[in-house]
Coordinates of C-alpha atoms in Angstrom, one line a residue:
X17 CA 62.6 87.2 -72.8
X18 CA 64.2 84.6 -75.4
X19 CA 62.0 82.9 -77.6
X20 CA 62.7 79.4 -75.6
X21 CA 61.2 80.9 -72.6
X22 CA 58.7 78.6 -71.0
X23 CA 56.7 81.0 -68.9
X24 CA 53.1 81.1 -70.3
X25 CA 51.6 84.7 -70.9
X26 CA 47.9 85.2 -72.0
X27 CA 47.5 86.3 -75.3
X28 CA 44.6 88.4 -74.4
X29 CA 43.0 89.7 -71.2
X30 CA 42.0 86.6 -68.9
X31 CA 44.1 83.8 -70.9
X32 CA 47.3 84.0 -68.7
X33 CA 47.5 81.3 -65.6
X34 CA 49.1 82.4 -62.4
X35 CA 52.6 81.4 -61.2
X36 CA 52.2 80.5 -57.8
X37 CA 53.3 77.2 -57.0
X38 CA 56.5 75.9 -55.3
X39 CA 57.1 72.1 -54.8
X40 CA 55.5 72.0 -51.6
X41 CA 52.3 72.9 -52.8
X42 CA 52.8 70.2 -56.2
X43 CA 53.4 67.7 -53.3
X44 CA 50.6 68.7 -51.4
X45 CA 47.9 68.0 -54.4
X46 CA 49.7 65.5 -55.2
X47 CA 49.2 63.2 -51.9
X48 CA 46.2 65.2 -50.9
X49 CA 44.6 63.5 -54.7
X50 CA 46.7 60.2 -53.4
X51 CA 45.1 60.4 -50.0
X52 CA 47.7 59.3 -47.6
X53 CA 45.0 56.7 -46.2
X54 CA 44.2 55.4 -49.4
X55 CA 44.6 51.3 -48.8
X56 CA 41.9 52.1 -45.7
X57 CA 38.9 51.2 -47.7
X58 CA 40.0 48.6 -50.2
X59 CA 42.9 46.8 -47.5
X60 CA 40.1 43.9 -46.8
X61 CA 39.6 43.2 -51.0
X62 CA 43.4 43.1 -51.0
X63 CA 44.0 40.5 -48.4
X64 CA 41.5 38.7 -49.9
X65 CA 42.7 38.2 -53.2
X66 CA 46.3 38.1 -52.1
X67 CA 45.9 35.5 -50.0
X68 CA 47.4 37.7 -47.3
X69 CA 49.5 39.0 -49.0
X70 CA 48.6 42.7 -49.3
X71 CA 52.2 44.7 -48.4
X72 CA 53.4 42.6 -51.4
X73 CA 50.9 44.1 -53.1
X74 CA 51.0 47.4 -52.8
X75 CA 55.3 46.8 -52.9
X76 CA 54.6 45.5 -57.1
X77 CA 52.2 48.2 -57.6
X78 CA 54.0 51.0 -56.5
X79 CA 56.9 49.7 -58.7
X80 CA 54.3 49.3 -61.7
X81 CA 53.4 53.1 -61.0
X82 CA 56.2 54.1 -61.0
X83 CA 57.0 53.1 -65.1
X84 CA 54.3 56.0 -65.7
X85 CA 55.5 58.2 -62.9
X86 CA 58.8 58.6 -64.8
X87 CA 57.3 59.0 -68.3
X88 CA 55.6 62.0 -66.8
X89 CA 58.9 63.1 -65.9
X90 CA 60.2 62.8 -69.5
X91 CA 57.7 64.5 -70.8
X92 CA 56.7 66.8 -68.0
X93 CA 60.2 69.1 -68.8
X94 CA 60.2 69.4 -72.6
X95 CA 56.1 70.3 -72.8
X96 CA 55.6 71.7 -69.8
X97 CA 51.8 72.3 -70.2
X98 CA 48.3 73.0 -68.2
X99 CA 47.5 69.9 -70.1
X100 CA 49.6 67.1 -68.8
X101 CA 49.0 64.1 -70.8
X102 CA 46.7 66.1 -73.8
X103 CA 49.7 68.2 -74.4
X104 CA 52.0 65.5 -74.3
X105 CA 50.4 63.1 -77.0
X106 CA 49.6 66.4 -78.9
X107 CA 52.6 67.3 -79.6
X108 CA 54.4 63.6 -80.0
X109 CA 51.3 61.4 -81.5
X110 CA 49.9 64.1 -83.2
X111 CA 46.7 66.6 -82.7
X112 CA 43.9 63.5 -82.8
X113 CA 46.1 61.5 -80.5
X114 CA 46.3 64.6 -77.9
X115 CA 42.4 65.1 -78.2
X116 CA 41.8 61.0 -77.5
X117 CA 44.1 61.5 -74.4
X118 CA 42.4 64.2 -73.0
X119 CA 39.0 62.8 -73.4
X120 CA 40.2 59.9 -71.7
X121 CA 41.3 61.8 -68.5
X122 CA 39.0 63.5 -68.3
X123 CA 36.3 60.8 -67.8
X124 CA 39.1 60.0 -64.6
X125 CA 40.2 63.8 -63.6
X126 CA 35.4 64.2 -63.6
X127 CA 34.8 60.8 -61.6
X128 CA 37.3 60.8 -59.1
X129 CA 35.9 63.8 -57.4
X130 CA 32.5 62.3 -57.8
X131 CA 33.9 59.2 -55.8
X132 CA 35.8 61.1 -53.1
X133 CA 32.7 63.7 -52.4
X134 CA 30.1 60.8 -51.8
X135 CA 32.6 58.7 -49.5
X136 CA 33.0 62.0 -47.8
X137 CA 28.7 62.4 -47.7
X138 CA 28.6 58.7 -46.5
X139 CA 31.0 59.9 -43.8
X140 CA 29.4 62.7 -43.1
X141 CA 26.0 60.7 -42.8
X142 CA 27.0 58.2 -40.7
X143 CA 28.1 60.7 -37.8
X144 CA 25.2 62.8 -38.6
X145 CA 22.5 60.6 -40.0
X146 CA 19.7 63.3 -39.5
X147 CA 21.3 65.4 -43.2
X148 CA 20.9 62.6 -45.9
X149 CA 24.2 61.5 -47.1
X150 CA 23.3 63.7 -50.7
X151 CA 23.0 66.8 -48.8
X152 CA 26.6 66.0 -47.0
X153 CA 28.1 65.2 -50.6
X154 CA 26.7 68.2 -52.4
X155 CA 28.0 70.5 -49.3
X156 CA 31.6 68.7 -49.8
X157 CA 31.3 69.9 -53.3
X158 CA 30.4 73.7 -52.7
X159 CA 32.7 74.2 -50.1
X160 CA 35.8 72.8 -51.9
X161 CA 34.3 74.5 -55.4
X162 CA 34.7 78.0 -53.6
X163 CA 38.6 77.5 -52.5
X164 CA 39.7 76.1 -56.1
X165 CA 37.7 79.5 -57.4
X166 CA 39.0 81.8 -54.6
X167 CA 43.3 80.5 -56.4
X168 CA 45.5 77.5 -56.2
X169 CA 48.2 79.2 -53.9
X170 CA 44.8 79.1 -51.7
X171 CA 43.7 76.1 -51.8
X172 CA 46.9 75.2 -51.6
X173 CA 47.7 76.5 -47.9
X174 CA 44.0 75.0 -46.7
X175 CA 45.1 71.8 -48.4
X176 CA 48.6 71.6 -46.7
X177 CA 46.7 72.2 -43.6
X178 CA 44.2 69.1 -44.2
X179 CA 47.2 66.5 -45.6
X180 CA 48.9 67.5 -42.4
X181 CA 46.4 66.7 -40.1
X182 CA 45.6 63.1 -42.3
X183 CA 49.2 62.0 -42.0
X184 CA 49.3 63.2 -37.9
X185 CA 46.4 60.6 -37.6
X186 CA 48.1 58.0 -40.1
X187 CA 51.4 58.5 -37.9
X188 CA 49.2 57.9 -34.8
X189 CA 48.1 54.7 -36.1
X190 CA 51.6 53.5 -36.9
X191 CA 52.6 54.1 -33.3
X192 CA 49.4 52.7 -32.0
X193 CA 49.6 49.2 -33.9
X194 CA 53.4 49.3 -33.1
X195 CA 52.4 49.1 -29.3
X196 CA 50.0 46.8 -29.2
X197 CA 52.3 44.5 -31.5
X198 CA 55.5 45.0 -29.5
X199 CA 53.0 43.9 -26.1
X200 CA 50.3 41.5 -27.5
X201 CA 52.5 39.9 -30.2
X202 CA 50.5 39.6 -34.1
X203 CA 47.7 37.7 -35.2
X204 CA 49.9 36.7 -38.0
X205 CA 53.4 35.6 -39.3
X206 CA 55.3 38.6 -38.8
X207 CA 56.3 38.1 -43.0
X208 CA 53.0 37.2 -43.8
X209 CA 52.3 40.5 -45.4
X210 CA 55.3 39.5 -47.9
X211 CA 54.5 35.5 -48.0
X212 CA 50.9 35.3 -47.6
X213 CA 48.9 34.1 -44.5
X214 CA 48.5 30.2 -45.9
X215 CA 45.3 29.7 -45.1
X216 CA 44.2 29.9 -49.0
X217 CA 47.0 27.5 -49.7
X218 CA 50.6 28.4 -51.1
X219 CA 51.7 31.8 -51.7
X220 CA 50.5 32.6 -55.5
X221 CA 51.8 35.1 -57.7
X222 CA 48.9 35.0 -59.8
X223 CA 46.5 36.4 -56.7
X224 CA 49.5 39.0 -55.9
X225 CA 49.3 40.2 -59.7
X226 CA 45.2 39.7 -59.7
X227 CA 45.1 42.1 -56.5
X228 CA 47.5 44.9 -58.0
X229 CA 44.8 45.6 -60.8
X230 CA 42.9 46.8 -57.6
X231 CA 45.9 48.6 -55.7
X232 CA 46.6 50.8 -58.4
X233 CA 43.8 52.7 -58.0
X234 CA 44.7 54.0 -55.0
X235 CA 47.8 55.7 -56.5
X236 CA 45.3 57.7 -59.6
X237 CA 45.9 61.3 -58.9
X238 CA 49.2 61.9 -58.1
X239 CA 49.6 62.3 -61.9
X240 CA 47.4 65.4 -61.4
X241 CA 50.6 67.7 -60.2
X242 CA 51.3 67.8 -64.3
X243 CA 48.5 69.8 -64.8
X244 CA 50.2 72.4 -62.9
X245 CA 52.9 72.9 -65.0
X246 CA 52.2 76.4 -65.8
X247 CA 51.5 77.4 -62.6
X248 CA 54.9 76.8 -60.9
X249 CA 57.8 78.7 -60.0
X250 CA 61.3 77.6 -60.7
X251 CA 60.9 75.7 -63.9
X252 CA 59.1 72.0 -64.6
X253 CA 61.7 70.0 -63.4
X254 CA 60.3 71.1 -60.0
X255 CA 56.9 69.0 -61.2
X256 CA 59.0 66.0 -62.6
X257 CA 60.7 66.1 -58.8
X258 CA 57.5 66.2 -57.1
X259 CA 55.8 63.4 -58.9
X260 CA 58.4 60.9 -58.4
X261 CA 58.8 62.1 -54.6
X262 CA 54.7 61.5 -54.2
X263 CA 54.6 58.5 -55.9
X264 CA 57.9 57.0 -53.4
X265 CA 56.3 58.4 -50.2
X266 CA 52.7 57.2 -51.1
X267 CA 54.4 53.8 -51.5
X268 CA 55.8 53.9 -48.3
X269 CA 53.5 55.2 -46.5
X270 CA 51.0 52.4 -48.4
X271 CA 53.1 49.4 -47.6
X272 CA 53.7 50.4 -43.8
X273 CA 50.2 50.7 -43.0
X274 CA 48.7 47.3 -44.5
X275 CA 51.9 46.0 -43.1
X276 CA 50.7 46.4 -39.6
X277 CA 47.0 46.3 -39.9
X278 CA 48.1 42.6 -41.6
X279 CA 49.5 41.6 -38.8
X280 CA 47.0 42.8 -36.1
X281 CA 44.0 41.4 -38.7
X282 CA 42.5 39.1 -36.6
X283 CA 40.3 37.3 -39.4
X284 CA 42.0 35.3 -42.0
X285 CA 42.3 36.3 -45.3
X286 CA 40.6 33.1 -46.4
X287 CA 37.7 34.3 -44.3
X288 CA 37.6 37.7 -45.9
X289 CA 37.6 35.9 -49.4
X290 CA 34.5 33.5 -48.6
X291 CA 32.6 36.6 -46.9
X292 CA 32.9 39.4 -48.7
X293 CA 30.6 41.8 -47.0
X294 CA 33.3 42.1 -44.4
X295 CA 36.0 42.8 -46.6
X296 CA 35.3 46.9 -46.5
X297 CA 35.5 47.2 -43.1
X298 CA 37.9 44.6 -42.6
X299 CA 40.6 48.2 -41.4
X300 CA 38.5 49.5 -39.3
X301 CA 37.3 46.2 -37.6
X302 CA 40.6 45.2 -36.9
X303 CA 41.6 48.9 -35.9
X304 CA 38.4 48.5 -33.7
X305 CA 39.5 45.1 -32.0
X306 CA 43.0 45.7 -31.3
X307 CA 43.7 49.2 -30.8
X308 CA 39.9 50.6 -29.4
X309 CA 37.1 52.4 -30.8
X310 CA 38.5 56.2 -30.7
X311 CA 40.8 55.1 -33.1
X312 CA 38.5 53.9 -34.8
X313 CA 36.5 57.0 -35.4
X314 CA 39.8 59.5 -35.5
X315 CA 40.7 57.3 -39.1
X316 CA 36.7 57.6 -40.0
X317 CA 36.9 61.3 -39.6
X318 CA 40.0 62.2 -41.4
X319 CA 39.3 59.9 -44.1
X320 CA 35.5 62.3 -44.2
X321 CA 37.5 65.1 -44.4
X322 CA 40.3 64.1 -46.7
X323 CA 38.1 62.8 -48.8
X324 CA 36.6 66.3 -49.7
X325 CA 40.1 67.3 -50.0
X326 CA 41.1 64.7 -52.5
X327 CA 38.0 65.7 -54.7
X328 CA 39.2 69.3 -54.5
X329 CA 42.4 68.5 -56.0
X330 CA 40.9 66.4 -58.4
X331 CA 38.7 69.3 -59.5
X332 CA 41.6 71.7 -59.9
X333 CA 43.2 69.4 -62.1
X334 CA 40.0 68.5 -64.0
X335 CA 39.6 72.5 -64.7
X336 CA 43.4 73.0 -65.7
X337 CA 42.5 70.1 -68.3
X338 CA 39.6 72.0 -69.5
X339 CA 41.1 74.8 -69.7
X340 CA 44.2 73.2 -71.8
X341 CA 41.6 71.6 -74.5
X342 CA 39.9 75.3 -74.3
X343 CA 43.2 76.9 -75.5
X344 CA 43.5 74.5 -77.9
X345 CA 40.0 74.4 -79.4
X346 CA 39.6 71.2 -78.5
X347 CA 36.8 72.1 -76.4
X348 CA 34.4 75.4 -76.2
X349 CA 36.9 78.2 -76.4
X350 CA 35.1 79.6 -73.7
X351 CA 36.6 77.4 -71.2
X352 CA 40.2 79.3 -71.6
X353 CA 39.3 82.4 -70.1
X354 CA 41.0 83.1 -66.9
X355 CA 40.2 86.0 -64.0
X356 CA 42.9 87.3 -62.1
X357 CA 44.8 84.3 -62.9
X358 CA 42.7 81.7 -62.2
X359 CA 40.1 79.1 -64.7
X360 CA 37.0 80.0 -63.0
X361 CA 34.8 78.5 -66.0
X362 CA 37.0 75.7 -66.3
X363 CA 36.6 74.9 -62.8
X364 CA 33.0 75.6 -62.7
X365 CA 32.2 73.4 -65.3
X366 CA 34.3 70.9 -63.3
X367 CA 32.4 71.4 -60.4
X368 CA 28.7 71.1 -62.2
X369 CA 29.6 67.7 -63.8
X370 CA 31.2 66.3 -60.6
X371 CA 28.4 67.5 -58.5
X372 CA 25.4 65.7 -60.3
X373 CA 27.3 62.8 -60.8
X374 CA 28.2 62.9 -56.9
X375 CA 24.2 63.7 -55.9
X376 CA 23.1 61.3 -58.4
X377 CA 25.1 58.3 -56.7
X378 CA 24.4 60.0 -53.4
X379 CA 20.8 59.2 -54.0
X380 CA 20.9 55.7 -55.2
X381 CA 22.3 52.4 -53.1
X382 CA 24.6 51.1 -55.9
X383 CA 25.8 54.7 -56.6
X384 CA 29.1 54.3 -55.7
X385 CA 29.8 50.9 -57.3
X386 CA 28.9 52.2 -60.3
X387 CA 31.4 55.3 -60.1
X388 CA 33.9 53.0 -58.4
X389 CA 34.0 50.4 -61.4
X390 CA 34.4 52.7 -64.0
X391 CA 37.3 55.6 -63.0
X392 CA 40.6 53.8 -63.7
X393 CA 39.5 53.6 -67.3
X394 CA 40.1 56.7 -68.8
X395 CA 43.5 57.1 -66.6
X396 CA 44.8 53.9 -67.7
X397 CA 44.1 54.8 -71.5
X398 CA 45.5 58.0 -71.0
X399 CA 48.5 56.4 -68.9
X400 CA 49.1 54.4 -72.1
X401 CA 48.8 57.3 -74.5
X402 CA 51.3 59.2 -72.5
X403 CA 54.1 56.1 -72.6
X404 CA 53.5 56.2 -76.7
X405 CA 54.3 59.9 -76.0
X406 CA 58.0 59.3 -75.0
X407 CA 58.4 56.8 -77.5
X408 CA 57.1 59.4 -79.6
X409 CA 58.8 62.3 -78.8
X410 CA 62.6 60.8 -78.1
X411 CA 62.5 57.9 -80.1
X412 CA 60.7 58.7 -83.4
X413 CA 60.9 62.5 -83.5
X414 CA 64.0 62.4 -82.1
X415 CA 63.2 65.7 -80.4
X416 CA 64.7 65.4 -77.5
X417 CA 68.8 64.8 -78.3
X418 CA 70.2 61.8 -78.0
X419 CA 68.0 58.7 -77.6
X420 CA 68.1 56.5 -74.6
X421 CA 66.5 53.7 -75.3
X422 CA 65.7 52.2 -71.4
X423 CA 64.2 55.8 -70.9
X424 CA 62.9 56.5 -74.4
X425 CA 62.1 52.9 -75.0
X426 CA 62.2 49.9 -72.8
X427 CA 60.4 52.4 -69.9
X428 CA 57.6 53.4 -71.9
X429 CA 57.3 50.2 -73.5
X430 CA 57.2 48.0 -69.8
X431 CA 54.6 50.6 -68.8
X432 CA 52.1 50.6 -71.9
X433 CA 52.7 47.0 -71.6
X434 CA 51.2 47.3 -67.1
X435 CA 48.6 49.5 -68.3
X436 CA 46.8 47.8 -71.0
X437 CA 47.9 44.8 -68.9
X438 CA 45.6 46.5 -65.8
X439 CA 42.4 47.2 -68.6
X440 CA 42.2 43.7 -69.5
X441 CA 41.2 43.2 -66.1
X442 CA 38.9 45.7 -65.4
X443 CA 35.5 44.7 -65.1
X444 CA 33.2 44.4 -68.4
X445 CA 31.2 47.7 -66.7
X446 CA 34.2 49.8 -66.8
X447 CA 35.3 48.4 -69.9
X448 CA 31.5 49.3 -72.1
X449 CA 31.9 52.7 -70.2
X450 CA 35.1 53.6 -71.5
X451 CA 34.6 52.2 -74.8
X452 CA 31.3 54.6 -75.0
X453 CA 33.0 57.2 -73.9
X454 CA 35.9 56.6 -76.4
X455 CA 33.4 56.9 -79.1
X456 CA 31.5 59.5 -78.3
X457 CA 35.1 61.5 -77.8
X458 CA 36.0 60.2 -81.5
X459 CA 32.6 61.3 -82.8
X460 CA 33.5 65.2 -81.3
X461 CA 37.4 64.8 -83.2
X462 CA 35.5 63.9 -86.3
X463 CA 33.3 66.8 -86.3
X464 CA 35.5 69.0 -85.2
X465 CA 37.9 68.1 -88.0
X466 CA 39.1 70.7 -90.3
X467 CA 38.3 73.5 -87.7
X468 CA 40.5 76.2 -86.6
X469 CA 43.5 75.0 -84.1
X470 CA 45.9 77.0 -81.8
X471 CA 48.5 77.2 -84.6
X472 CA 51.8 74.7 -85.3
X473 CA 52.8 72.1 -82.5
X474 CA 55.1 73.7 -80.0
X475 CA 58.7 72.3 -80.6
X476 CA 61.0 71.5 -77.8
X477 CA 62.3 74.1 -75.5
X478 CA 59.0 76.3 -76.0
X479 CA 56.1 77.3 -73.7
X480 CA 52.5 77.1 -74.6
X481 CA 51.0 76.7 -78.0
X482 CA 50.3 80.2 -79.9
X483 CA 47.5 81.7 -78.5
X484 CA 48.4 81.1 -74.6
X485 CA 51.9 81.8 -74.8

């Protein structure tokens, strides 16, 4: 093979990562990490703070996402990397700068799981509230752990089989709130979604942008499909297509379904805002009112079981990431070694941090809003690292031909400029938490300083750093 070949081989026994993985299976971790149903859970904050206007929403979000869904595509074909972001800002911000933005994701790629497996426990729980909600989570947690061991092409399949069964149930909500509309008429303006409901006064573009710092956490994930760079067949523009095509259908699938549930929302938005215990169930309620009750429990089982689904793609890419700052001696060498393909101790450490964060929220009442308020952090940070990357890479460097500069440039410029943007707004929890974290991450680079590395950063064109390729 020429010496621009980008096909990783192990440089030892166990070091080599399987090529398996065609787009299908990219899309299918991609919106299984998404979760097709995403807006479910957080549709009653959104009306609330949008003043009804919550398709808007998720219409200015999705375009917002879609600034760092395109710098993954730049970067995504000339390092194409287990890594994702770490190899990015490794190789185009320099060797500290990669180590920050893996550190960073990692908090994300390690609490996102932990998030999905509890709602999945509290499912589980409320159907069967004999097994304590913990018990329900930590299951979630083996069960998923022992596909992402058994391969990727495997949990792959089982995924494909879940997301399908998720968007049969989303598609049977569509239809079902379609009905009823076109025979009982909506509860709202049949715009409203767009304008606003008016009963919080004129339509404000402040509340639109206030309620897309909470939107775009239901899109964290589909970023995860990088991580599989090394794992797919047919080259990385296959994973630069399949991020941009998640990303699109996640939008639309987003901005039908609070659409619709808008309209058929019998309770005002102003009336979510002043009684925000409702807002949570504020789907399901009106799911409940105007459709019936079996829908209402068909969503609450598929989100259970999606849920668990999400996590496990979140944990696959959580062990790729440790297995990229493994290789790179970022991180305990140790978690480099692959077995028939596959990052079992990657993935096993993945699984042991996620799990006793998951048990530990499991067991306490504020568990999950302390999870919750802290997991966009580390992908935001890591979102903006990556948009420094292109600049980085194209613009400074000049590694990558001739400059654009709306691609090189104004892109990743607009997008650093929504990230940071989305930060400031986070709340002062999430903010200490990533800050700590930060630290404690810059503590490790200092002390690691001046220790052996993988060898010279990989220049355009080229696989994996010495040492994995």
């Amino acid at each position: 093979m020429s010496g621009t070949e980008t096909t990783p081989r192990a440089a030892g026994e166990g070091r080599g990562l399987r090529h398996s993985l065609g787009f299908r299976d990219l899309v299918v971790y991609g919106l299984l990490f998404i979760a097709p149903m995403a807006p479910v859970g957080v549709f009653g904050t959104l009306d609330a703070k949008s003043h009804g206007a919550v398709a808007l929403v998720y219409v200015v979000a999705t375009v917002a996402m879609a600034f760092t869904a395109f710098s993954y595509a730049q970067m995504v074909r000339v390092v194409p990397q287990a890594g994702s972001v770490f190899a990015y800002a490794r190789v185009a911000l320099g060797r500290e700068a990669g180590f920050v933005a893996g550190w960073m994701a990692m908090l994300d790629y390690l609490l996102i799981p932990a998030v999905a497996y509890l709602f999945s426990g509290i499912a589980m729980n409320s159907l069967v509230p004999e097994v304590s909600r913990w018990v329900w989570t930590a299951l979630a947690v083996v069960v998923t752990t022992l596909l992402n061991l058994w391969g990727v092409r495997a949990a792959a399949r089982v995924g494909f089989l879940v997301l399908a069964s998720e968007i049969l149930v989303l598609l049977v909500f569509l239809v079902s709130a379609v009905v009823v509309l076109a025979r009982d008429g909506a509860e709202r303006g049949w715009l409203s979604p767009l304008t606003g409901d008016g009963t919080q006064g004129a339509f404000a573009l402040s509340a639109v942008l206030g309620a897309v710092s909470v939107a775009v956490l239901s899109y964290l994930g589909f970023d995860a499909i990088a991580t599989f760079a090394e794992e797919v067949t047919g080259g990385s523009a296959k994973v630069a297509r399949a991020l941009l095509f998640c990303l699109t259908l996640a939008g639309v699938l987003f901005v039908a379904q609070t659409w619709l549930i808008a309209l058929l929302e019998p309770v005002s938005s102003a009336e979510l805002a002043a009684e925000p215990g409702r807002q949570g169930s504020a789907f399901y309620d009106a799911v409940d009112t105007s459709v019936g009750s079996w829908l209402h429990d068909l969503v609450a089982v598929s989100k259970a079981i999606g849920a668990a689904f999400a996590a496990l793609a979140g944990q696959a890419a959580a062990g790729r990431l440790l297995f990229a700052m493994g290789r790179d001696r970022r991180l305990p060498r140790a978690l480099s070694r692959t077995d028939g393909g596959v990052p079992r101790v990657a993935l096993l450490v993945a699984a042991v941090i996620t799990l006793v964060a998951a048990v530990w929220a499991a067991r306490r009442d504020d568990g999950m809003d302390h999870l919750v308020s802290v997991v966009d952090i580390g992908a935001l940070t890591a979102f903006t690292l990556l948009h420094a990357s292109v600049v980085g890479w194209f613009a400074v460097r000049r590694r990558g031909g001739e400059v654009s500069w709306w691609r090189h440039v104004l892109v990743p410029v607009a997008g650093a400029a929504i990230t940071v943007a989305v930060i400031a707004e986070a709340s002062a929890t999430a903010q200490v938490v990533g800050a700590v974290w930060l630290v404690i991450g810059l503590v490790i680079m200092v002390v690691q300083r001046g220790a052996d590395t993988t060898g010279p950063t990989p220049e355009e064109g080229e696989g994996p750093p010495p040492g994995a390729a």
